[in-house]
Every structure is written in structure tokens, then in C-alpha cells.
Short mmCIF file of C-alpha atoms in Angstrom, two decimals:
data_model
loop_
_atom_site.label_atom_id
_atom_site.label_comp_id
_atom_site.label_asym_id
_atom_site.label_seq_id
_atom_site.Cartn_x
_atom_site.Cartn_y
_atom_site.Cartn_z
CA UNK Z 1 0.00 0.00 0.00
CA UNK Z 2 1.11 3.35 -0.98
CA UNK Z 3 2.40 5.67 2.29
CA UNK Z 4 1.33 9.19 2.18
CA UNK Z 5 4.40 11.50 2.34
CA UNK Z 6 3.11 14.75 1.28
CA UNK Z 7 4.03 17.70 3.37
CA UNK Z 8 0.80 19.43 2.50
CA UNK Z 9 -1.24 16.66 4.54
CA UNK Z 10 1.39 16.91 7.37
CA UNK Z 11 -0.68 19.63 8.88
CA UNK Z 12 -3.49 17.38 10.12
CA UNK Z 13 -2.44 15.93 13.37
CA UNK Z 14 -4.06 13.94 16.25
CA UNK Z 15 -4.25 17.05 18.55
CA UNK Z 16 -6.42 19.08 15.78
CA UNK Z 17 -8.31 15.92 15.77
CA UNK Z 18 -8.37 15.72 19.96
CA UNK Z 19 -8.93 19.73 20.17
CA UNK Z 20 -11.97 19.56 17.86
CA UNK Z 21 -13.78 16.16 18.67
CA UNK Z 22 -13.63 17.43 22.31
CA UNK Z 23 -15.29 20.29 21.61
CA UNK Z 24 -17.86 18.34 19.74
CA UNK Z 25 -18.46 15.41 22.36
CA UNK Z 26 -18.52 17.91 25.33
CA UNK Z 27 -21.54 19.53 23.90
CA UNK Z 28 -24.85 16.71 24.73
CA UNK Z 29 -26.96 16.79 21.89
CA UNK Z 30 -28.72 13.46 23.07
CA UNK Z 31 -32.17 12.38 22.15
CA UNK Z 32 -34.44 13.37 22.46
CA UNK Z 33 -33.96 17.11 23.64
CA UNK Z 34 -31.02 17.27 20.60
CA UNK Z 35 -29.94 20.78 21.44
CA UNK Z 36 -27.88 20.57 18.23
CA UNK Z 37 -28.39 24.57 17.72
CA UNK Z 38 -25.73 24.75 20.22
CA UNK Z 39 -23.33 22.31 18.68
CA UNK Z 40 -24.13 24.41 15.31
CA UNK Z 41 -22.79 27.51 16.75
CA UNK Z 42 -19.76 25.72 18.11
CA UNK Z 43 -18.94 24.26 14.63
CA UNK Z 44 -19.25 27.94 13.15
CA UNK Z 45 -16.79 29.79 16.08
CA UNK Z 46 -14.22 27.15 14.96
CA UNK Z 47 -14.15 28.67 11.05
CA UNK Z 48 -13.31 31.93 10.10
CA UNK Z 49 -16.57 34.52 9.90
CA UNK Z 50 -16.77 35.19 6.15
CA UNK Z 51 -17.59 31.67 5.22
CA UNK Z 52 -20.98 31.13 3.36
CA UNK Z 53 -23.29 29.19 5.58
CA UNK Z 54 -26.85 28.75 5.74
CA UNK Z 55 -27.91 27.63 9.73
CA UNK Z 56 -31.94 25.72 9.60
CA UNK Z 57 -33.57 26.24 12.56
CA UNK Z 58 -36.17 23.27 12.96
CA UNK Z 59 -37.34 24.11 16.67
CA UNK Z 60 -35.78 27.16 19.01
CA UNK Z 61 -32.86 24.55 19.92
CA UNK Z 62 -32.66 21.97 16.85
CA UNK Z 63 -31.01 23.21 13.83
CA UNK Z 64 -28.92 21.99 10.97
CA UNK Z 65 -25.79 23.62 8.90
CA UNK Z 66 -24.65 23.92 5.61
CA UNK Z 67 -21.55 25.05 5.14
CA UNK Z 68 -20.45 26.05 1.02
CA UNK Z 69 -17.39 26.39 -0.38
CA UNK Z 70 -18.04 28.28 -3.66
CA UNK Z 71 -16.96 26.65 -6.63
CA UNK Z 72 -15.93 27.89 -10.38
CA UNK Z 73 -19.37 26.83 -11.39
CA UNK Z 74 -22.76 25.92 -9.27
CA UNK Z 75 -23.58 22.81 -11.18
CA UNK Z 76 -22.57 19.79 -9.53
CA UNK Z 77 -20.23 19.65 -6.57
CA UNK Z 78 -19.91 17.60 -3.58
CA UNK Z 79 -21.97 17.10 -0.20
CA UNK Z 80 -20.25 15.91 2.77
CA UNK Z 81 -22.62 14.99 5.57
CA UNK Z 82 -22.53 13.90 9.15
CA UNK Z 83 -25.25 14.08 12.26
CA UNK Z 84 -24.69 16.01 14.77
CA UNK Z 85 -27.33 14.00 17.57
CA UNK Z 86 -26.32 11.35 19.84
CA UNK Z 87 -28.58 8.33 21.47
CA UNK Z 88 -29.09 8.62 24.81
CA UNK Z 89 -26.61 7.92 27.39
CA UNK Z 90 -28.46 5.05 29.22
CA UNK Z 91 -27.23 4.15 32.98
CA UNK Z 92 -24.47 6.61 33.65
CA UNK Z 93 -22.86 4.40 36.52
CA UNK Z 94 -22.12 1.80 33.57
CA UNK Z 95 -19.75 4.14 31.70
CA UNK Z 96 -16.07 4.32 32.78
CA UNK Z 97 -15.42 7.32 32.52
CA UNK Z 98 -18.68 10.34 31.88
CA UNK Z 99 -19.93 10.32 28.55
CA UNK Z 100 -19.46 14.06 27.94
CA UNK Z 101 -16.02 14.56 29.33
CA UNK Z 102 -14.41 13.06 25.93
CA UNK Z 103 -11.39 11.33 28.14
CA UNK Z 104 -8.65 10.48 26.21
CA UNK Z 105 -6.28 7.55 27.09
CA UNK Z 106 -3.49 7.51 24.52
CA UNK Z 107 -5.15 7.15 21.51
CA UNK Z 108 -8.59 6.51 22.32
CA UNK Z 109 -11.37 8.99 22.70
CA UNK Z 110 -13.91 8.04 24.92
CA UNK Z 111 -17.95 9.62 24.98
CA UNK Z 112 -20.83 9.51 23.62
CA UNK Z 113 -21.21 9.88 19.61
CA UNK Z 114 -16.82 9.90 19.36
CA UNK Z 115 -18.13 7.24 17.22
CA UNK Z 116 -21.12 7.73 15.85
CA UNK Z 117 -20.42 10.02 14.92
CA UNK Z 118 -18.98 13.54 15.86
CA UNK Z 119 -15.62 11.92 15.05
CA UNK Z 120 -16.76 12.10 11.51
CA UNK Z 121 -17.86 15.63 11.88
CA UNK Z 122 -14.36 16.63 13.28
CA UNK Z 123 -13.11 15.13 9.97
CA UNK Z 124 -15.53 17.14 7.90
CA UNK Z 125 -14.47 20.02 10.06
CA UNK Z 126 -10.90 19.19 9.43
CA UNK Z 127 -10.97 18.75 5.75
CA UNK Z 128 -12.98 22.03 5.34
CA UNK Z 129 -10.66 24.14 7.65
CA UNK Z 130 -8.00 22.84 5.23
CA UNK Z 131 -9.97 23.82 2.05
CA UNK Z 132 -10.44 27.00 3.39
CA UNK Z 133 -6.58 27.97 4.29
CA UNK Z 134 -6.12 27.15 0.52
CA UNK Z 135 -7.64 30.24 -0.58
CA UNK Z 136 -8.33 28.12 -3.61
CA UNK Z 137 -11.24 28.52 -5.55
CA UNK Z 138 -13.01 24.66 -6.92
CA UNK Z 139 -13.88 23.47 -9.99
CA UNK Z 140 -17.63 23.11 -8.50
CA UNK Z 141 -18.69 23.81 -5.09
CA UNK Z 142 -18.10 22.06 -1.42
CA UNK Z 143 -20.92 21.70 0.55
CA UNK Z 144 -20.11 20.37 4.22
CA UNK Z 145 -23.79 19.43 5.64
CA UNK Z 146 -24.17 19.16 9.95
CA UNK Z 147 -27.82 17.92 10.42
CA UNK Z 148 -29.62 17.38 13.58
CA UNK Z 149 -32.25 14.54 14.11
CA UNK Z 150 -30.72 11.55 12.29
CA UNK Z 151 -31.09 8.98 15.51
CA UNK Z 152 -34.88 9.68 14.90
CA UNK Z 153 -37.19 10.90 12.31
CA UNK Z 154 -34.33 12.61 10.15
CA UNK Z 155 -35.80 15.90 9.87
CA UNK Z 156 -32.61 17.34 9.32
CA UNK Z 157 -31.59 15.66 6.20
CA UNK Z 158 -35.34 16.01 5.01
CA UNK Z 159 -35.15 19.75 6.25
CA UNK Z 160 -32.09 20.02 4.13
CA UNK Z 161 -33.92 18.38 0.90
CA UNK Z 162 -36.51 21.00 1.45
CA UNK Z 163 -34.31 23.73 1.34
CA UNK Z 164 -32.80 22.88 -2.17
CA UNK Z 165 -29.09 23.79 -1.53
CA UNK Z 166 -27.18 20.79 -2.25
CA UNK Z 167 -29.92 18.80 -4.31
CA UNK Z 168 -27.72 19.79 -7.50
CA UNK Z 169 -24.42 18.02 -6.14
CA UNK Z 170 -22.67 15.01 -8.51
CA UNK Z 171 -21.98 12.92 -5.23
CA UNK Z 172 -22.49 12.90 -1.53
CA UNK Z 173 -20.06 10.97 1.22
CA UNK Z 174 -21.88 10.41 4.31
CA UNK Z 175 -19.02 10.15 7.09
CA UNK Z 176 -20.52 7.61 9.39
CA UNK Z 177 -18.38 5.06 11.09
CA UNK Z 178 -17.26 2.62 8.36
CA UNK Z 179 -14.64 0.91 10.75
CA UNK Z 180 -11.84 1.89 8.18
CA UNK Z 181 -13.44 0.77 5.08
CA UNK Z 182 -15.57 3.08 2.70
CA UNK Z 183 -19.03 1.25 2.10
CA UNK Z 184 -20.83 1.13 -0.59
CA UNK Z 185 -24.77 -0.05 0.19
CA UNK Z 186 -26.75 0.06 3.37
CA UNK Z 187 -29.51 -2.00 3.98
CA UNK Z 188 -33.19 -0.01 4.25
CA UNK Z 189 -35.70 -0.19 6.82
CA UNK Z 190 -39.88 -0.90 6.94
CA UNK Z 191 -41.45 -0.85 10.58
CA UNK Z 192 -44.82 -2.21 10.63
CA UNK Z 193 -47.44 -2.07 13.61
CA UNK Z 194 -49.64 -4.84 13.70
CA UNK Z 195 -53.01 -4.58 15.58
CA UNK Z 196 -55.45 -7.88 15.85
CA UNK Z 197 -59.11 -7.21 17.56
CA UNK Z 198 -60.10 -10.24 18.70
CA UNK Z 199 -63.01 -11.07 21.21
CA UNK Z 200 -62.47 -11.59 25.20
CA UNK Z 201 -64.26 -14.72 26.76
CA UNK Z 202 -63.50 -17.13 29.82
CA UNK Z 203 -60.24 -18.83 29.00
CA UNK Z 204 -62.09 -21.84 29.78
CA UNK Z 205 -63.73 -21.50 26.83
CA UNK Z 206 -61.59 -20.28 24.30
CA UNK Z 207 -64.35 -21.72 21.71
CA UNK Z 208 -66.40 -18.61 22.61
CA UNK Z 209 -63.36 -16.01 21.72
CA UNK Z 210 -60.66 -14.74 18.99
CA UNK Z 211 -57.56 -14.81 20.91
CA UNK Z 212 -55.95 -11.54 19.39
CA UNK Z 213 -52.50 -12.53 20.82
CA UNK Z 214 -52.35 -15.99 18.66
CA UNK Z 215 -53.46 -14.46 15.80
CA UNK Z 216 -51.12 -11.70 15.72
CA UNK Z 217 -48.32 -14.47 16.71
CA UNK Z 218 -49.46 -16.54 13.60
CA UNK Z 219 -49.57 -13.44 10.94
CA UNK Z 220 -46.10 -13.03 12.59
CA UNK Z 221 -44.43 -15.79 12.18
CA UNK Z 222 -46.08 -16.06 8.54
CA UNK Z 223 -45.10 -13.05 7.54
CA UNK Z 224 -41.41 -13.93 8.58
CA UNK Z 225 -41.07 -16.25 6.40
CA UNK Z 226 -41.90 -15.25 3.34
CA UNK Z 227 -39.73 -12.30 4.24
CA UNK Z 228 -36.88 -14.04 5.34
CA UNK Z 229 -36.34 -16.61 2.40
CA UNK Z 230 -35.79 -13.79 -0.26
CA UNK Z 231 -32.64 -13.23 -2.37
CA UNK Z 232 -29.02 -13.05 -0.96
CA UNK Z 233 -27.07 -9.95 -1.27
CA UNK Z 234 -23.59 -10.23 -2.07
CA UNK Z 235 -22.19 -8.05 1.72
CA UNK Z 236 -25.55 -7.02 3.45
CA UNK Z 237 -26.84 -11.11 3.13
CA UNK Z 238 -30.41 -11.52 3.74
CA UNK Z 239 -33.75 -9.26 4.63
CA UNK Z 240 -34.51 -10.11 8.39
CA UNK Z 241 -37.31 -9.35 10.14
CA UNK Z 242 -37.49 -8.93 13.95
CA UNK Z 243 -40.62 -8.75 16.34
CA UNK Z 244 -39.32 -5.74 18.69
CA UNK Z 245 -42.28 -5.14 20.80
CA UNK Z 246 -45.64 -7.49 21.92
CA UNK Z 247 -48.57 -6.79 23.52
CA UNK Z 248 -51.81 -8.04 24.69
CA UNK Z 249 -53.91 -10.04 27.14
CA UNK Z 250 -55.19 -9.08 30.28
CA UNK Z 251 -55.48 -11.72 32.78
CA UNK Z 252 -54.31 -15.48 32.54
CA UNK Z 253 -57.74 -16.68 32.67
CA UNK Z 254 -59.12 -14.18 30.05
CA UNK Z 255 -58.64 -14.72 26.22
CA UNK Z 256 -57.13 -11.40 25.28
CA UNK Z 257 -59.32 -9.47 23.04
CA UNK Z 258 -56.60 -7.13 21.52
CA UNK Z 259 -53.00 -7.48 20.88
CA UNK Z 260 -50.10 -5.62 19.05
CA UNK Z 261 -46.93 -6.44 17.30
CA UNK Z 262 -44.29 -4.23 15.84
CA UNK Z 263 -41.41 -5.74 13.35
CA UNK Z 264 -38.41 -3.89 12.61
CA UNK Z 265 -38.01 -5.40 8.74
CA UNK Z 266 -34.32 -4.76 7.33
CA UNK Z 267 -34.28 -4.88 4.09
CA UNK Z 268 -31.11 -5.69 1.00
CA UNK Z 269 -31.12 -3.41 -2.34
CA UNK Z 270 -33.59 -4.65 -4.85
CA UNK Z 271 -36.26 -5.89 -2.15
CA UNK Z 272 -39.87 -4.08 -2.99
CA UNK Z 273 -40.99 -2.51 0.48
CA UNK Z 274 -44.79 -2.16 -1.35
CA UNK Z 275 -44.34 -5.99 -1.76
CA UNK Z 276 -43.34 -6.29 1.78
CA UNK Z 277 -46.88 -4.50 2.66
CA UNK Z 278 -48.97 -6.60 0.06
CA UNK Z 279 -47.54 -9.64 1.58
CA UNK Z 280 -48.66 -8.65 4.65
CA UNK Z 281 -52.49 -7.36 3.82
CA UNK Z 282 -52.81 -10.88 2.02
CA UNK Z 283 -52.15 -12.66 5.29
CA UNK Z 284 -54.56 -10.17 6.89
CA UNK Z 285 -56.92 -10.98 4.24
CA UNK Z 286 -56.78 -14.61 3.95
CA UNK Z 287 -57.20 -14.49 8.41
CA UNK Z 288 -60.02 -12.11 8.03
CA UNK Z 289 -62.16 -14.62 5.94
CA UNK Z 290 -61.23 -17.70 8.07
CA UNK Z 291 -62.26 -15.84 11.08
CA UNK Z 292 -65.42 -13.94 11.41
CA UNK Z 293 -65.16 -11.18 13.75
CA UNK Z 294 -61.30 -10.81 13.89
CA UNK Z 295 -60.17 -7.12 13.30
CA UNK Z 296 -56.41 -6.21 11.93
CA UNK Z 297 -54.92 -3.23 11.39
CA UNK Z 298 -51.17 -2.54 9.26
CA UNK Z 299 -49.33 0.54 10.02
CA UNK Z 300 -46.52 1.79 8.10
CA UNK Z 301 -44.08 3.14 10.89
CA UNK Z 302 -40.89 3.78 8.96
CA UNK Z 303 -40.02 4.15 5.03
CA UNK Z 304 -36.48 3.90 4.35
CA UNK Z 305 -35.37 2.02 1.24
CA UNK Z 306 -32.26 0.23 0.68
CA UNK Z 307 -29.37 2.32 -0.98
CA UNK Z 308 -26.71 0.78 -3.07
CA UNK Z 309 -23.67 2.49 -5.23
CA UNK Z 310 -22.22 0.36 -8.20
CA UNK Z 311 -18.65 -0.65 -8.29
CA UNK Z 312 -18.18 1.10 -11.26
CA UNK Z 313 -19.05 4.53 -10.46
CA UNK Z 314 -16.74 7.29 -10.95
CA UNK Z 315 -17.18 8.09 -6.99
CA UNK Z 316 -16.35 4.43 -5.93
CA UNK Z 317 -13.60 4.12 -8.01
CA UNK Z 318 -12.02 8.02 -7.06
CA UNK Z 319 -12.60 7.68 -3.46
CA UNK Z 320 -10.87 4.01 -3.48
CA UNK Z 321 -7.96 4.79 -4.69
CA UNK Z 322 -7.53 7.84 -2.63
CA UNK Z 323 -8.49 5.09 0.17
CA UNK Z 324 -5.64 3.27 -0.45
CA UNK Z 325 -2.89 6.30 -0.71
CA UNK Z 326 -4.06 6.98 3.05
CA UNK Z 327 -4.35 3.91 4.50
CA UNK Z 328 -7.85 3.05 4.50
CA UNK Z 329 -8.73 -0.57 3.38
CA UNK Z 330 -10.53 -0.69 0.00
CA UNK Z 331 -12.66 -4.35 1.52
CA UNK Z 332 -16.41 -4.58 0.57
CA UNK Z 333 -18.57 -2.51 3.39
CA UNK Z 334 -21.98 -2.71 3.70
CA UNK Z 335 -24.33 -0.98 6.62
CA UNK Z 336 -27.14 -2.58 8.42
CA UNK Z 337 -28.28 0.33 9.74
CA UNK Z 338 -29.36 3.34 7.63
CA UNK Z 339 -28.08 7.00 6.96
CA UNK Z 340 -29.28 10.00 6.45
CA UNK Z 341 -28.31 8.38 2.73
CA UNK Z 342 -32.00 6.93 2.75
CA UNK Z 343 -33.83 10.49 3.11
CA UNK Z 344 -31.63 12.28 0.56
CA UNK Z 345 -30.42 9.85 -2.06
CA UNK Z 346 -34.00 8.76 -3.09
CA UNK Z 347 -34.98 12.11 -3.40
CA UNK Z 348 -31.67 13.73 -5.65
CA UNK Z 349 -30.40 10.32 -7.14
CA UNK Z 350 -26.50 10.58 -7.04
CA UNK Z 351 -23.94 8.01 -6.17
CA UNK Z 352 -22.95 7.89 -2.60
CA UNK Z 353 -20.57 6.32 0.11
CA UNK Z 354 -20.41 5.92 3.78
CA UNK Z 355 -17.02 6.67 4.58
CA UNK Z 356 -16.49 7.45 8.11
CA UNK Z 357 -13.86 7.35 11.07
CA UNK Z 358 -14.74 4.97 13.70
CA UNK Z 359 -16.14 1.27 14.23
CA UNK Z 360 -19.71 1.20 13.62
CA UNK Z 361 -20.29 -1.51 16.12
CA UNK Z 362 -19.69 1.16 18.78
CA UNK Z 363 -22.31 3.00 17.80
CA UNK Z 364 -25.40 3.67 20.86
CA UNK Z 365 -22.86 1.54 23.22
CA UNK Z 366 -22.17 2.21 26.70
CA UNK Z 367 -18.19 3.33 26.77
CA UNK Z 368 -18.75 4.64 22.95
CA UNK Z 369 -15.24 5.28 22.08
CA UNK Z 370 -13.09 6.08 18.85
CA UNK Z 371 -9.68 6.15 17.57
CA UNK Z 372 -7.88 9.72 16.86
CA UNK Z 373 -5.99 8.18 14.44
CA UNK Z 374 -8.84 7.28 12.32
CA UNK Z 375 -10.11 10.75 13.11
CA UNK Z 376 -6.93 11.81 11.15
CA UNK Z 377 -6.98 9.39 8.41
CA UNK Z 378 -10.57 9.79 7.31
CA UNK Z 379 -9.83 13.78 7.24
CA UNK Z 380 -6.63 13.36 5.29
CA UNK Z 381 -9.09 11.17 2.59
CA UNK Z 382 -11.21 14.07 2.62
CA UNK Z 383 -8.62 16.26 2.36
CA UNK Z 384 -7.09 14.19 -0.53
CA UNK Z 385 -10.24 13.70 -2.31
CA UNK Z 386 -10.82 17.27 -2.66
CA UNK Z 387 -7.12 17.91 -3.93
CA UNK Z 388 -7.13 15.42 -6.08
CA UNK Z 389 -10.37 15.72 -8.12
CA UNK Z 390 -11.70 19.46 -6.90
CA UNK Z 391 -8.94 21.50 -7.38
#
């Protein structure tokens, strides 16, 4: 592998990268309060004041950022996007050191969202601080996009869509953890909420009910596999589907009259989510006629479809080989959770990656923690990336 030499990349170290994602992780932007209006302002006192910047206030202390470097032309360009919410902390006694101190032992950075994923903002941060001491002008314009809300409903990306700014862009990089790999397809998401009405009796005579919990258990575990058994995809494998919450009954000697299910379907690239949802108001259908009386209800919870970037694109290919000139490993890397990739790609249709310091299974951990040195490298492939094929 090809070792980076260049003095002009020199200047990134793992103290800029310390300095900033301190700054970043000390500020609690936790769900659901977010408070990322404040982390907004902190991103903007660490740039000089006559950048062009556009700040979307969603709520008096949610916002998102878009930062612009103006390019030669305002076709095209580049978007560069990372989140800047966190989960929650969970049980505070179970962390080893607090989550918003941003401890560092030697190399390691430990707090809530170092990983996922204000180290990747501290890269974006890095690479335009960079691009901005050049006092060079781009072929096409640099868009560095901070959005707030991600861990929920993404109305930052989707507030960001709205506004229009960067839905012109050739290519977007969304700097989650990628666990030093750049990945290529993430796998989408369809929540369903299942609701069976049923009818209560004695539970000594079940003959005289519709036990709502059974039937929702049966269109379950029905509906599972049909899911389930679809087609293989090369790194993200199969579409599961996972029951995540059940309720229902009332007392044990009571048939239960109602009962709900909710399924957290994952889904590979080329999977029909509408088919998903047919699938399931055929079961409904076929119970409803077997059954007289029984009630069910589908409820579409969450839309996100499966995202997927072709080997072949000019944006794979660019960003791999500037991969390997810094160190990063060019290995196939798929993500099982999504982005805010699935709110913006479907909407602007450009190629895309998720290239990102950090590993992704530390993401909503307790003792979240990251590397500085990836910190560093995925800047310097920023950095590169923009050299290289910007100016």
C-alpha cells in the first residue's frame, strides 16, 4: 500500500483531531432534547466569519448547517454529511469514565457519539478548515452538511432536501463510522405495527373467543417467512425481520381481546418494500375470511429504502484509490443500519458512500469510544479527495 508523504497533509495531526472532537463530544446533543443549535454555533466559532453558511432552525434549539465552499461553477459539486445527535446515554454508573467529558487515554477517545459520529464531523471540520486555508477557488462547489435529528425521524436531512441547496451536487459521502473501510450499500428499513381485535371470553372457553394474541403471533411468524427466504445480497446477506415489541392479554384466565406487534423489517437493495406490505395485507386478508369477527390493522411506521452504489461509479472508483494512498482498506462494506443516505439519495439520485472514522459496532454503546488516528486518516481522505479531483 502506498504511504502518504506529502508535506501538505502533514498539517493534520491527532491534537487538531483531539482539540476539535472534544469540543464536539462535550456539547450533549442526546435524544431526544437534541440541542444541536448549540453544537451548530460551536462548529461555526471554529471557522473563520466570512464563510458562506446557511444555519436551519427546525425548533428554538434543533437546527442543521450547511456550510459552502463556492466553486468555479454551481452545477454539480460535492456534499459531505454527518449528524450532529447522539442516542441517549443510558445508565451513567455503567460508563467508565462520563460520557461528555471526551477522556482520552493515549489514543482513544472516549464519549458519547466519538463514534457515531462527531468523530466524523471533526473530519468534515478538518478537511474544510483545510480547504479553506487554501484560498483556492473549486472546480464546482463544497458543501459540508451538519444535520440534527438523524437517531430519529431525520428531519434534518429532510429539512435540508426541502431547502434545495445541495440537491444539484454530482456525489455525496456520508461520514458515518465505516470501521476503516468506505461502504458502498446500506440496507433499508420498513417498521410495521400490527393490531389484531379479537373477542375476550373465559379462558375456559376459548371456543367462545378470537384470541388476538395468537393471531397476531401466527400473521407473525407467517409473515417472517416469506420475508426471510428472499434473495441473498452479495455483503448485506439476507432481509430479516425482527418482532421488537408485543402486547396483549389481560389476565391469565381471560382470552385477550386485543394485541399488538411491531417488526423492525431490514431490508437488501432490490427488495420491494410495497411488496413487503402486500404480503402482509394478504395474510390479513386470507385471516379475516377464516375468522369472522377478527379485526387487523397494518401501520406503516418507517419508510427507508435500501441504498446501493455500483462498483463502477466514478465516486467508488475516485474515493478508493484515494483510500488506499491513506491507509484506508478498499474491503467490501456494507451498513445494516441506515443513513441520512436513505432520506436524501432517493430524493436527488447521485452516487454515494459511507465513509467514516470509527467502528460502527460502537455506535449507541455504553463506553462509545473512537480512535484519533482514524479521526486523522478519514480527514486526510477528505482532504485528498478534494485535492485530487476538486482543485
Amino acid at each position: 500500500m502506498k504511504k502518504e508523504n506529502d508535506n501538505k497533509y502533514a498539517q493534520i495531526t491527532t491534537e487538531q483531531c483531539k482539540q476539535i472532537l472534544q469540543k464536539l463530544v462535550q456539547i450533549n446533543t442526546c435524544q431526544p432534547e437534541g440541542n444541536e443549535g448549540k453544537l451548530a454555533d460551536v462548529i461555526l466559532e471554529m471557522l473563520p466569519e466570512n464563510i458562506v453558511y446557511k444555519k436551519i432552525n427546525h425548533s428554538k434549539t434543533r437546527a442543521s448547517l450547511i456550510i459552502k465552499v463556492n466553486g468555479e461553477t454551481e452545477e454539480g459539486g460535492i456534499a459531505f454529511v454527518g449528524h450532529m445527535d447522539t442516542v441517549a446515554c443510558g445508565d451513567y454508573s455503567q460508563w467508565s469514565y462520563p460520557p461528555h467529558d471526551a477522556i482520552v487515554k493515549g489514543d482513544i477517545l472516549y464519549g458519547r457519539g466519538s463514534a457515531d459520529m462527531k468523530g466524523g464531523d471533526a473530519a468534515m471540520i478538518l478537511a474544510l478548515k483545510w480547504m479553506l486555508e487554501t484560498k483556492k477557488r473549486p472546480k464546482k462547489s463544497i458543501y459540508f452538511c451538519f444535520t440534527e435529528d438523524e437517531e430519529s425521524k431525520g428531519s434534518g436531512i429532510c429539512g435540508i432536501v426541502k431547502d434545495g441547496t445541495v440537491n444539484k451536487v454530482d456525489e455525496i459521502i456520508i461520514c458515518e463510522p465505516s470501521d476503516e473501510k468506505i461502504g458502498t450499500c446500506e440496507k433499508g428499513a420498513f417498521w410495521l405495527k400490527i393490531t389484531v381485535q379479537g373477542k375476550q371470553s373465559h379462558a375456559s372457553r376459548p371456543d367462545l373467543g378470537i384470541n388476538a394474541v395468537e393471531y397476531v403471533e401466527k400473521l407473525v411468524a407467517e409473515l417472517k417467512e416469506q420475508v426471510e427466504t428472499g434473495e441473498v445480497h452479495p455483503i448485506l446477506g439476507t432481509t430479516t425481520a425482527s418482532v421488537t415489541k408485543l402486547c396483549g392479554g389481560i389476565m391469565t384466565n381471560i382470552i385477550p381481546p386485543t394485541a399488538e406487534a411491531e417488526l423492525d423489517i431490514r431490508t437488501v437493495p432490490g427488495v420491494s418494500h410495497e411488496h413487503i406490505l402486500k404480503c402482509t395485507e394478504e395474510i390479513a386478508d386470507r385471516f379475516r375470511k377464516e375468522i369472522p369477527g377478527i379485526q387487523i390493522t397494518i401501520e406503516v411506521m418507517n419508510d427507508r429504502p435500501a441504498l446501493e452504489t455500483s462498483k463502477d461509479s466514478p465516486l467508488v472508483k475516485q474515493i478508493m484509490k484515494t483510500a488506499q494512498m491513506v491507509g484506508i482498506s478498499t474491503e467490501d462494506k456494507g451498513h445494516y443500519f441506515y443513513t441520512d443516505a436513505s432520506q436524501i439519495i432517493p430524493e436527488i439520485s447521485v452516487p454515494f458512500v459511507i465513509a467514516g472514522p470509527g467502528d460502527d459496532a460502537l455506535a449507541h454503546c455504553i463506553n462509545e469510544h473512537i480512535s484519533l488516528e482514524s479521526v486523522r486518516r478519514y480527514a486526510k481522505l477528505y482532504q485528498k479527495y478534494l485535492e485530487k479531483y476538486y482543485l
